[in-house]
XYZ file of C-alpha atoms in Angstrom:
628
model
C 70.603 126.971 105.361
C 67.602 126.635 103.047
C 67.400 130.416 102.583
C 71.075 130.552 101.583
C 70.620 127.690 99.125
C 67.537 129.308 97.565
C 69.402 132.604 97.140
C 72.227 130.768 95.345
C 69.720 129.017 93.080
C 67.979 132.294 92.301
C 71.274 133.926 91.373
C 72.096 130.970 89.090
C 68.705 131.338 87.376
C 69.524 134.997 86.690
C 72.904 133.961 85.231
C 71.960 131.162 82.785
C 74.655 128.955 81.295
C 77.357 129.459 83.894
C 78.345 128.707 87.469
C 79.028 131.418 90.028
C 82.597 132.457 90.658
C 84.190 132.252 94.126
C 83.808 135.988 94.733
C 80.114 135.980 93.774
C 79.372 133.038 96.032
C 81.344 134.590 98.885
C 79.240 137.783 98.699
C 76.008 135.774 98.994
C 77.321 133.796 101.985
C 78.641 136.928 103.730
C 75.252 138.604 103.312
C 73.600 135.695 105.143
C 76.192 135.778 107.926
C 75.860 139.535 108.452
C 74.660 140.241 111.956
C 75.417 136.707 113.199
C 78.005 137.266 115.922
C 78.427 133.637 116.941
C 81.040 132.181 114.594
C 79.788 128.684 115.300
C 76.496 129.649 113.630
C 78.136 131.082 110.495
C 77.173 129.359 107.263
C 79.910 128.240 104.875
C 80.317 126.922 101.354
C 81.320 123.524 102.770
C 77.872 123.078 104.370
C 75.622 123.942 101.435
C 76.130 121.039 99.048
C 75.820 118.280 101.709
C 72.592 119.961 102.804
C 71.266 120.015 99.245
C 72.183 116.354 98.665
C 70.614 115.316 101.965
C 67.314 117.029 101.197
C 67.240 115.595 97.670
C 67.611 112.094 99.127
C 65.634 112.322 102.380
C 62.916 114.904 101.626
C 61.967 114.638 97.921
C 58.852 116.793 98.388
C 60.864 119.752 99.644
C 63.496 119.180 96.946
C 60.789 119.191 94.249
C 59.539 122.545 95.514
C 62.934 124.052 94.643
C 62.369 123.185 90.945
C 65.958 122.240 90.202
C 66.398 120.654 86.778
C 69.507 118.766 85.605
C 71.157 121.813 84.025
C 70.623 123.976 87.093
C 71.884 121.218 89.377
C 75.026 120.872 87.258
C 75.807 124.563 87.677
C 74.959 124.455 91.396
C 77.389 121.585 91.972
C 80.092 123.357 89.963
C 79.547 126.483 92.069
C 79.762 124.621 95.375
C 82.401 122.015 94.527
C 85.340 121.926 96.921
C 88.896 121.291 95.675
C 87.914 120.959 91.987
C 91.386 119.703 91.060
C 90.543 116.380 92.743
C 88.694 115.080 89.671
C 90.168 117.370 87.002
C 92.251 114.532 85.567
C 89.142 112.566 84.718
C 88.637 110.152 87.630
C 87.804 110.218 91.326
C 90.850 108.924 93.197
C 90.299 106.925 96.393
C 93.382 106.083 98.467
C 93.243 103.267 101.023
C 95.777 101.595 103.322
C 96.419 97.993 104.211
C 96.707 97.044 107.885
C 100.056 97.232 109.749
C 102.257 94.223 108.992
C 105.938 93.228 109.107
C 108.058 94.678 106.305
C 111.002 92.960 104.620
C 112.755 96.301 103.965
C 115.223 98.183 106.194
C 115.512 101.739 104.812
C 117.281 104.286 107.043
C 114.695 107.002 106.304
C 111.592 104.863 106.914
C 109.337 105.785 109.879
C 108.480 103.091 112.412
C 104.983 104.095 113.490
C 103.503 100.846 114.837
C 99.983 102.151 114.253
C 100.650 102.151 110.510
C 102.081 100.019 107.699
C 105.841 100.544 107.439
C 106.906 103.999 106.174
C 103.606 105.715 106.984
C 102.669 108.018 109.873
C 99.286 108.129 111.572
C 98.884 111.902 111.087
C 98.964 111.670 107.277
C 95.445 112.334 105.897
C 94.961 108.958 104.205
C 96.383 107.226 107.287
C 93.945 108.992 109.607
C 91.067 107.921 107.391
C 92.336 104.328 107.330
C 92.650 104.154 111.107
C 89.163 105.592 111.549
C 87.931 102.767 109.326
C 89.864 100.000 111.165
C 91.978 99.601 107.976
C 88.932 97.904 106.509
C 88.851 98.389 102.706
C 85.055 98.549 102.527
C 84.836 101.212 105.232
C 87.661 103.284 103.731
C 86.124 103.326 100.247
C 82.599 103.993 101.525
C 83.720 106.945 103.655
C 85.860 108.437 100.897
C 83.165 108.192 98.234
C 80.730 109.884 100.598
C 83.199 112.697 101.276
C 83.933 113.236 97.571
C 80.225 113.217 96.752
C 79.476 115.784 99.451
C 82.258 117.953 98.049
C 80.501 117.924 94.675
C 82.719 115.481 92.818
C 81.320 112.843 90.467
C 82.290 109.352 91.582
C 81.111 107.325 88.596
C 84.704 106.478 87.649
C 86.976 105.508 90.508
C 90.709 104.855 90.662
C 91.656 102.856 93.742
C 95.172 103.422 95.104
C 96.305 100.861 97.680
C 99.143 102.000 99.935
C 100.864 100.153 102.725
C 104.427 99.390 101.733
C 105.162 96.171 99.850
C 101.911 94.605 98.630
C 103.551 91.206 98.075
C 104.566 90.997 101.743
C 100.928 90.407 102.678
C 99.430 86.880 102.532
C 97.834 86.076 99.198
C 94.417 85.380 100.771
C 94.513 88.819 102.451
C 95.381 90.482 99.139
C 92.386 88.842 97.461
C 90.077 89.724 100.376
C 91.248 93.323 100.439
C 90.578 93.847 96.725
C 87.253 91.999 96.885
C 86.106 94.380 99.612
C 87.285 97.414 97.612
C 85.123 96.353 94.695
C 82.206 95.432 96.920
C 82.196 98.928 98.416
C 82.229 100.602 94.990
C 79.508 98.231 93.748
C 77.286 99.043 96.748
C 77.738 102.812 96.481
C 75.740 105.086 96.897
C 74.133 102.530 99.198
C 76.077 100.550 101.736
C 75.366 102.621 104.843
C 73.868 99.619 106.610
C 76.795 97.387 105.681
C 79.265 100.022 106.860
C 77.532 100.243 110.223
C 77.505 96.445 110.524
C 81.256 96.284 109.878
C 82.011 99.046 112.375
C 79.988 97.230 115.033
C 81.853 94.017 114.244
C 85.263 95.641 114.824
C 84.148 97.320 118.051
C 82.627 94.122 119.418
C 85.963 92.411 118.699
C 87.760 94.888 120.947
C 89.217 97.264 118.334
C 88.812 101.023 118.487
C 88.841 103.919 116.034
C 89.437 106.513 118.751
C 92.822 108.162 118.127
C 93.593 108.859 121.795
C 92.710 105.340 122.876
C 94.806 103.899 120.045
C 97.785 106.021 121.057
C 97.517 104.835 124.652
C 97.242 101.182 123.646
C 100.421 101.198 121.569
C 102.403 103.716 123.638
C 104.584 101.213 125.571
C 105.416 99.299 122.389
C 106.115 102.480 120.421
C 108.493 103.681 123.142
C 110.477 100.442 122.873
C 110.707 100.833 119.101
C 111.780 104.488 119.371
C 114.467 103.514 121.883
C 115.833 100.850 119.528
C 114.978 98.024 121.951
C 112.361 96.447 119.683
C 112.162 96.238 115.905
C 109.154 97.507 114.002
C 108.427 94.000 112.704
C 108.516 92.443 116.180
C 106.366 95.271 117.498
C 103.697 94.728 114.860
C 103.694 90.983 115.539
C 103.369 91.697 119.268
C 100.474 94.069 118.736
C 98.484 92.393 115.987
C 99.871 88.925 115.362
C 98.780 85.610 116.879
C 99.235 85.805 120.638
C 99.852 89.551 120.449
C 98.916 91.871 123.302
C 97.756 94.947 121.381
C 94.300 93.646 120.597
C 91.763 91.380 122.221
C 91.594 87.746 121.211
C 88.367 88.476 119.332
C 90.135 91.107 117.247
C 92.939 88.741 116.268
C 90.353 86.137 115.319
C 88.552 88.738 113.210
C 91.753 89.718 111.431
C 92.484 86.059 110.738
C 89.168 85.815 108.861
C 90.197 88.508 106.391
C 90.553 86.081 103.525
C 88.758 85.474 100.234
C 89.012 83.375 97.092
C 89.564 84.480 93.524
C 86.103 83.146 92.650
C 84.552 85.474 95.235
C 86.543 88.356 93.798
C 85.456 87.444 90.264
C 81.814 87.823 91.294
C 82.461 91.390 92.478
C 84.382 92.077 89.253
C 81.359 90.938 87.256
C 79.072 93.190 89.302
C 81.349 96.151 88.686
C 81.277 95.792 84.906
C 77.670 96.982 84.906
C 77.629 99.063 88.081
C 76.753 102.757 88.135
C 80.121 103.413 89.791
C 83.008 101.573 88.174
C 86.634 100.944 88.992
C 88.727 102.333 86.140
C 92.092 101.809 87.813
C 93.618 99.762 90.630
C 97.103 100.646 91.889
C 99.352 98.818 94.359
C 102.886 99.568 95.546
C 105.869 97.280 95.927
C 109.674 97.052 95.857
C 111.793 96.009 92.856
C 113.074 92.827 94.483
C 109.475 91.642 95.062
C 108.511 91.791 91.362
C 108.192 88.388 89.702
C 106.085 87.015 86.837
C 103.974 85.111 89.391
C 103.352 88.303 91.385
C 102.351 90.222 88.258
C 99.998 87.499 87.064
C 98.199 87.657 90.405
C 97.976 91.443 90.139
C 96.264 91.097 86.778
C 93.768 88.613 88.238
C 93.045 91.132 90.974
C 92.301 93.769 88.325
C 95.426 95.862 88.890
C 96.385 98.358 86.165
C 99.315 100.296 87.654
C 102.264 99.434 89.891
C 103.931 101.961 92.152
C 107.511 100.876 92.672
C 110.015 102.326 95.101
C 113.240 103.032 93.222
C 114.470 105.927 95.404
C 117.774 106.185 93.500
C 119.473 104.880 90.344
C 122.879 104.956 92.038
C 124.135 101.717 93.577
C 126.078 103.563 96.295
C 122.963 105.508 97.310
C 120.856 102.337 97.488
C 123.427 100.718 99.782
C 123.954 103.806 101.964
C 120.218 104.139 102.572
C 119.517 100.520 103.440
C 117.675 99.607 100.255
C 117.772 95.833 99.965
C 117.873 95.921 96.195
C 120.239 96.554 93.320
C 120.003 98.575 90.145
C 119.911 95.329 88.177
C 116.824 94.261 90.147
C 115.243 97.641 89.460
C 115.845 97.255 85.726
C 114.471 93.723 85.664
C 111.387 94.821 87.626
C 110.722 97.651 85.158
C 111.020 95.265 82.212
C 108.592 92.754 83.694
C 106.053 95.369 84.796
C 106.099 96.947 81.336
C 105.800 93.616 79.501
C 102.832 92.651 81.649
C 101.158 95.845 80.523
C 101.080 97.805 83.769
C 101.734 101.507 84.000
C 104.962 102.126 85.903
C 104.769 104.707 88.672
C 108.225 105.006 90.242
C 109.240 106.734 93.453
C 112.469 108.753 93.515
C 113.799 110.438 96.645
C 115.915 113.572 96.760
C 118.389 114.424 99.485
C 119.139 110.837 100.506
C 122.176 109.942 102.576
C 125.222 110.632 100.413
C 123.318 112.774 97.901
C 124.063 116.279 96.682
C 121.904 118.557 94.536
C 124.108 117.813 91.522
C 123.976 114.054 92.103
C 120.190 114.275 92.418
C 119.921 116.068 89.078
C 122.036 113.316 87.487
C 119.914 110.692 89.237
C 116.706 111.969 87.656
C 118.408 112.329 84.290
C 119.427 108.658 84.500
C 115.865 107.644 85.379
C 114.404 109.308 82.293
C 117.225 108.468 79.847
C 118.182 104.876 80.708
C 116.239 102.602 78.283
C 115.938 100.048 81.078
C 113.986 102.555 83.203
C 111.925 105.422 81.691
C 108.805 105.130 83.881
C 105.407 106.477 82.867
C 104.922 108.397 86.073
C 107.176 109.459 88.924
C 106.644 110.590 92.475
C 109.466 112.893 93.565
C 109.815 113.714 97.220
C 112.635 114.963 99.425
C 113.953 112.907 102.310
C 112.915 114.384 105.658
C 113.959 113.546 109.193
C 111.164 112.048 111.267
C 111.432 110.556 114.767
C 112.136 106.859 115.168
C 114.174 106.414 111.989
C 117.791 105.309 111.678
C 118.402 108.568 109.843
C 118.265 110.431 113.184
C 121.619 109.010 114.295
C 123.186 109.898 110.938
C 121.914 113.451 111.245
C 123.182 113.757 114.821
C 126.726 112.881 113.784
C 126.656 115.064 110.675
C 126.452 112.313 108.075
C 123.276 113.771 106.560
C 121.896 117.271 106.206
C 118.653 118.526 104.657
C 118.753 120.720 101.573
C 117.744 124.332 101.854
C 114.482 125.328 100.178
C 116.465 127.032 97.422
C 118.546 123.911 96.749
C 115.442 121.723 96.709
C 113.503 123.984 94.349
C 116.488 124.240 91.995
C 116.756 120.434 91.765
C 113.030 120.048 91.135
C 113.021 122.752 88.459
C 115.827 120.920 86.666
C 113.900 117.654 86.969
C 110.708 119.159 85.540
C 112.616 120.587 82.580
C 114.285 117.200 81.974
C 110.977 115.298 82.011
C 110.003 113.856 78.606
C 106.479 114.401 77.188
C 105.338 110.865 77.994
C 106.035 111.130 81.732
C 103.971 112.648 84.553
C 105.337 113.946 87.855
C 102.448 113.064 90.133
C 103.761 114.466 93.414
C 106.676 116.412 94.850
C 106.062 115.859 98.560
C 104.733 113.250 100.948
C 101.682 114.141 103.051
C 103.803 114.190 106.205
C 102.675 116.978 108.512
C 105.121 119.633 109.651
C 104.754 118.447 113.262
C 106.173 115.046 112.298
C 109.248 116.486 110.532
C 112.227 117.253 112.745
C 114.263 118.813 109.929
C 113.751 118.958 106.178
C 111.158 120.357 103.821
C 107.959 121.519 105.541
C 106.530 123.430 102.580
C 103.256 121.791 101.570
C 103.186 124.038 98.467
C 106.519 122.835 97.099
C 105.154 122.244 93.587
C 103.764 125.765 93.564
C 107.210 127.143 94.434
C 108.694 125.119 91.586
C 106.056 126.306 89.092
C 106.564 129.921 90.144
C 110.322 129.683 89.581
C 109.784 128.120 86.163
C 107.438 130.945 85.155
C 109.657 133.653 86.639
C 112.617 132.245 84.705
C 110.676 132.290 81.430
C 111.033 128.519 81.047
C 107.360 127.515 80.859
C 107.501 126.774 77.124
C 110.259 124.218 77.728
C 108.133 122.109 80.080
C 106.860 118.912 78.431
C 105.811 117.004 81.578
C 102.218 115.717 81.421
C 100.778 117.190 84.612
C 102.015 120.652 83.676
C 100.255 120.358 80.296
C 96.923 118.823 81.351
C 93.856 120.685 80.167
C 92.328 120.067 83.610
C 88.883 121.733 83.623
C 89.377 123.790 80.459
C 86.937 123.438 77.586
C 88.362 121.862 74.444
C 87.808 122.808 70.804
C 88.045 119.355 69.255
C 88.574 120.783 65.768
C 91.899 122.281 66.869
C 93.375 119.146 68.431
C 96.339 117.432 66.825
C 97.330 113.795 67.320
C 101.050 113.710 68.080
C 103.090 110.490 68.048
C 106.087 110.412 70.420
C 108.233 107.269 69.878
C 110.888 106.137 72.363
C 112.832 102.971 73.157
C 113.132 100.763 76.220
C 115.232 97.637 76.696
C 112.297 95.323 75.995
C 109.848 97.407 73.945
C 109.440 100.118 71.388
C 106.999 102.615 72.865
C 104.574 104.940 71.086
C 103.035 107.692 73.161
C 100.028 109.092 71.281
C 98.661 112.363 72.599
C 95.902 114.777 71.649
C 97.287 118.295 72.064
C 95.922 121.796 71.616
C 97.784 124.447 69.569
C 99.151 125.719 72.898
C 100.585 122.292 73.716
C 97.952 121.369 76.312
C 97.221 117.652 76.475
C 93.620 116.436 76.198
C 94.223 112.696 76.122
C 96.871 110.079 75.496
C 97.551 106.395 74.882
C 100.599 104.265 75.738
C 101.357 101.582 73.154
C 104.088 99.002 73.791
C 105.574 97.005 70.923
C 107.508 94.186 72.657
C 110.911 93.089 71.413
C 110.068 89.409 71.569
C 113.521 88.296 70.451
C 115.008 89.649 73.692
C 112.699 87.781 76.045
C 112.708 84.404 77.724
C 109.655 82.174 77.471
C 108.918 82.424 81.196
C 108.757 86.233 80.898
C 105.985 86.318 78.304
C 102.815 88.026 79.480
C 100.865 87.408 76.266
C 101.285 85.256 73.187
C 104.290 86.158 70.979
C 103.386 88.693 68.313
C 100.924 90.733 70.373
C 101.292 94.456 71.042
C 100.003 96.008 74.257
C 98.003 99.129 75.117
C 99.085 99.974 78.647
C 96.944 103.065 79.213
C 94.267 105.191 77.601
C 93.392 108.412 79.377
C 91.223 111.315 78.296
C 91.455 114.413 80.455
C 88.816 116.810 81.663
C 86.691 116.982 84.754
C 85.378 113.515 85.605
C 82.288 112.868 83.541
C 79.269 110.821 84.506
C 79.282 107.500 82.676
C 77.525 107.754 79.344
C 76.984 111.523 79.526
C 79.054 114.117 77.642
C 79.113 116.580 80.524
C 82.869 117.135 80.771
C 85.347 119.111 78.738
C 86.994 116.313 76.766
C 85.581 112.986 77.870
C 83.104 110.840 75.943
C 83.668 112.664 72.653
C 85.467 109.978 70.678
C 89.018 110.960 71.592
C 89.734 107.652 73.303
C 88.292 105.611 70.444
C 90.424 107.499 67.930
C 93.540 106.824 70.019
C 92.784 103.100 70.151
C 92.174 102.911 66.404
C 95.455 104.691 65.708
C 97.271 102.291 68.050
C 95.716 99.307 66.236
C 96.869 100.714 62.888
C 100.426 101.235 64.164
C 100.624 97.722 65.624
C 99.316 96.177 62.389
C 101.764 98.219 60.299
C 104.608 96.977 62.535
C 103.631 93.353 61.882
C 101.901 92.483 65.166
C 99.101 89.926 64.951
C 97.096 91.076 67.943
C 96.583 94.039 70.229
C 96.055 93.460 73.951
C 94.883 96.029 76.473
C 95.346 96.178 80.228
C 91.728 97.076 80.804
C 90.419 97.838 84.243
C 87.330 95.958 85.382
C 85.095 98.976 84.849
C 86.262 99.547 81.269
C 85.895 95.999 79.936
C 82.567 96.842 78.331
C 84.076 99.885 76.627
C 86.814 97.803 75.003
C 84.385 95.094 73.947
C 82.624 97.845 72.030
C 85.911 98.525 70.251
C 86.296 94.930 69.062
C 88.311 93.486 71.954
C 87.427 90.101 73.464
C 88.267 88.735 76.897
C 91.443 86.679 76.617
C 92.944 85.446 79.885
C 94.588 88.264 81.817
C 93.858 90.823 79.100
C 91.407 91.814 76.416
C 92.629 91.214 72.877
C 91.783 92.324 69.350
C 92.794 90.404 66.250
C 94.642 92.765 63.897
C 94.287 90.692 60.761
C 91.387 92.935 59.757
C 92.182 96.109 61.673
C 89.768 98.894 60.703
C 91.081 101.949 58.919
C 90.920 105.183 60.892
C 87.854 107.203 59.913
C 88.180 109.942 57.324
C 88.730 113.398 58.684
C 90.902 112.298 61.587
C 93.507 114.957 62.436
C 96.828 114.520 60.704
C 99.360 112.635 62.808
C 102.638 114.411 63.479
C 105.700 112.352 64.469
C 107.773 113.449 67.419
C 107.058 115.810 70.261
C 105.802 119.316 69.704
C 108.773 121.718 69.817
């Protein structure tokens, strides 16, 4: 392995200023594997970077002999990085799952895997990682940060995404404990190996296992009862993991009962994170519309949450009823209003091909989502309904009450949705990570977005796409002198929104800010998230490969683009007569906003606009409206 690494370093020294391309690296690796007939002994790209990082940490004398300076190491990591898209949007995303628990929903399409929180399946990648870590938040974060680091990704800025169904269904003390442990793991990184081993030993001593085959055998009788319709998912989870349950030893149930924490304990980890080398720049939870209340949202802010994923699934009342959604469109609209007023980013879920849907109805459904002033989310996850075992949808399929779309129908709907997406909205996903083996019928194409993009290009429609993800600069270099600050205004039921974006002449987006100007006259006192007269920055995001904190080593980050967006937002809010500007800062960005004149103020950070600074001279001219 060392010989391969040294050959790569030598080639990089002969090619100053750039990383090696995939073909160049492949030729070097193939040359080292030539004559090795045992495939198990073949060297691969995946092995080289972990080896380099291990030697740098464990054998500094050998590492020093390689004479790798910072610039050479940067190019080496870029050459060896796996899945570079993972941090192209500017942050390292870490997805974790809460433990299995009863769910208050009853959707016909929802899986009933008793090894998982409701709606998830144990073969999904994030679910496998969660199970291997006993659903412990510390273990999940620690393992994921290690994996990302070994793949060559910077982990200085971390977005934590918490999945597991309806967050509010979990006990409050568990919610606080879970988030405290998330932050503790990030604060400890890149250390924490000893703590991770201690926690694993604790779970094993309590009678729990992370062995997939043993887990399957333990829950098999209960799962069979659920699949046969003789036991509900909720009763099964209580039987397995609740007090007096038979799926875990008494010691394990006692251990789970101790998963509690106080807000004061969480606050101490928050304070640590503000100055940590690895900081949390986003915390996301998911819930249902009927679970959204002002009390729930205030707790989310105290936890440090910045974005709420909310399952809408459809904007049609008949579809919600036909698919067992225990909510109404009015509840969806109220939830959106509250989430927006409390400053969170809104990440909605919309499902295609539900019971009673048609391709045309689905196109209208998405159009309603993006045009109804009561909705208009910031981000949307689109995914088609698929038939998986153990769901109530199986019986509907068997009697012909539901059929899956063809690939052509599905792609056509998604193309129409992409073209209908406004410039302030991002389509984050088009599929769930459900493996083909778990899908009885329905979409099994993991590259569905690629099929959609190819059809858009083949149809000559690329220039009509305004959706954020399609326009991200990703890892491209940016000529700052050619950027233009574009102001996209739009209305919601409770706010006037201003989406400020830095765009290239080609329409690529390098950064953006979401500014909400609340319509205070339309609100009740108990709905107020801040003091009357305050505007709200709900998101600031600068694109480019994730940069190390304090170093300008990425295409667009740390070059003043974010500061300029904030100053423009402050000017707009002042011009509109607002007295203050609040920001939904994440814990890891509090220091950044203090440097921009914001002070800690309850659930938010706030800046007095009575003496808002004028934008610096030479700032690019602001154009109103979206680029044609």
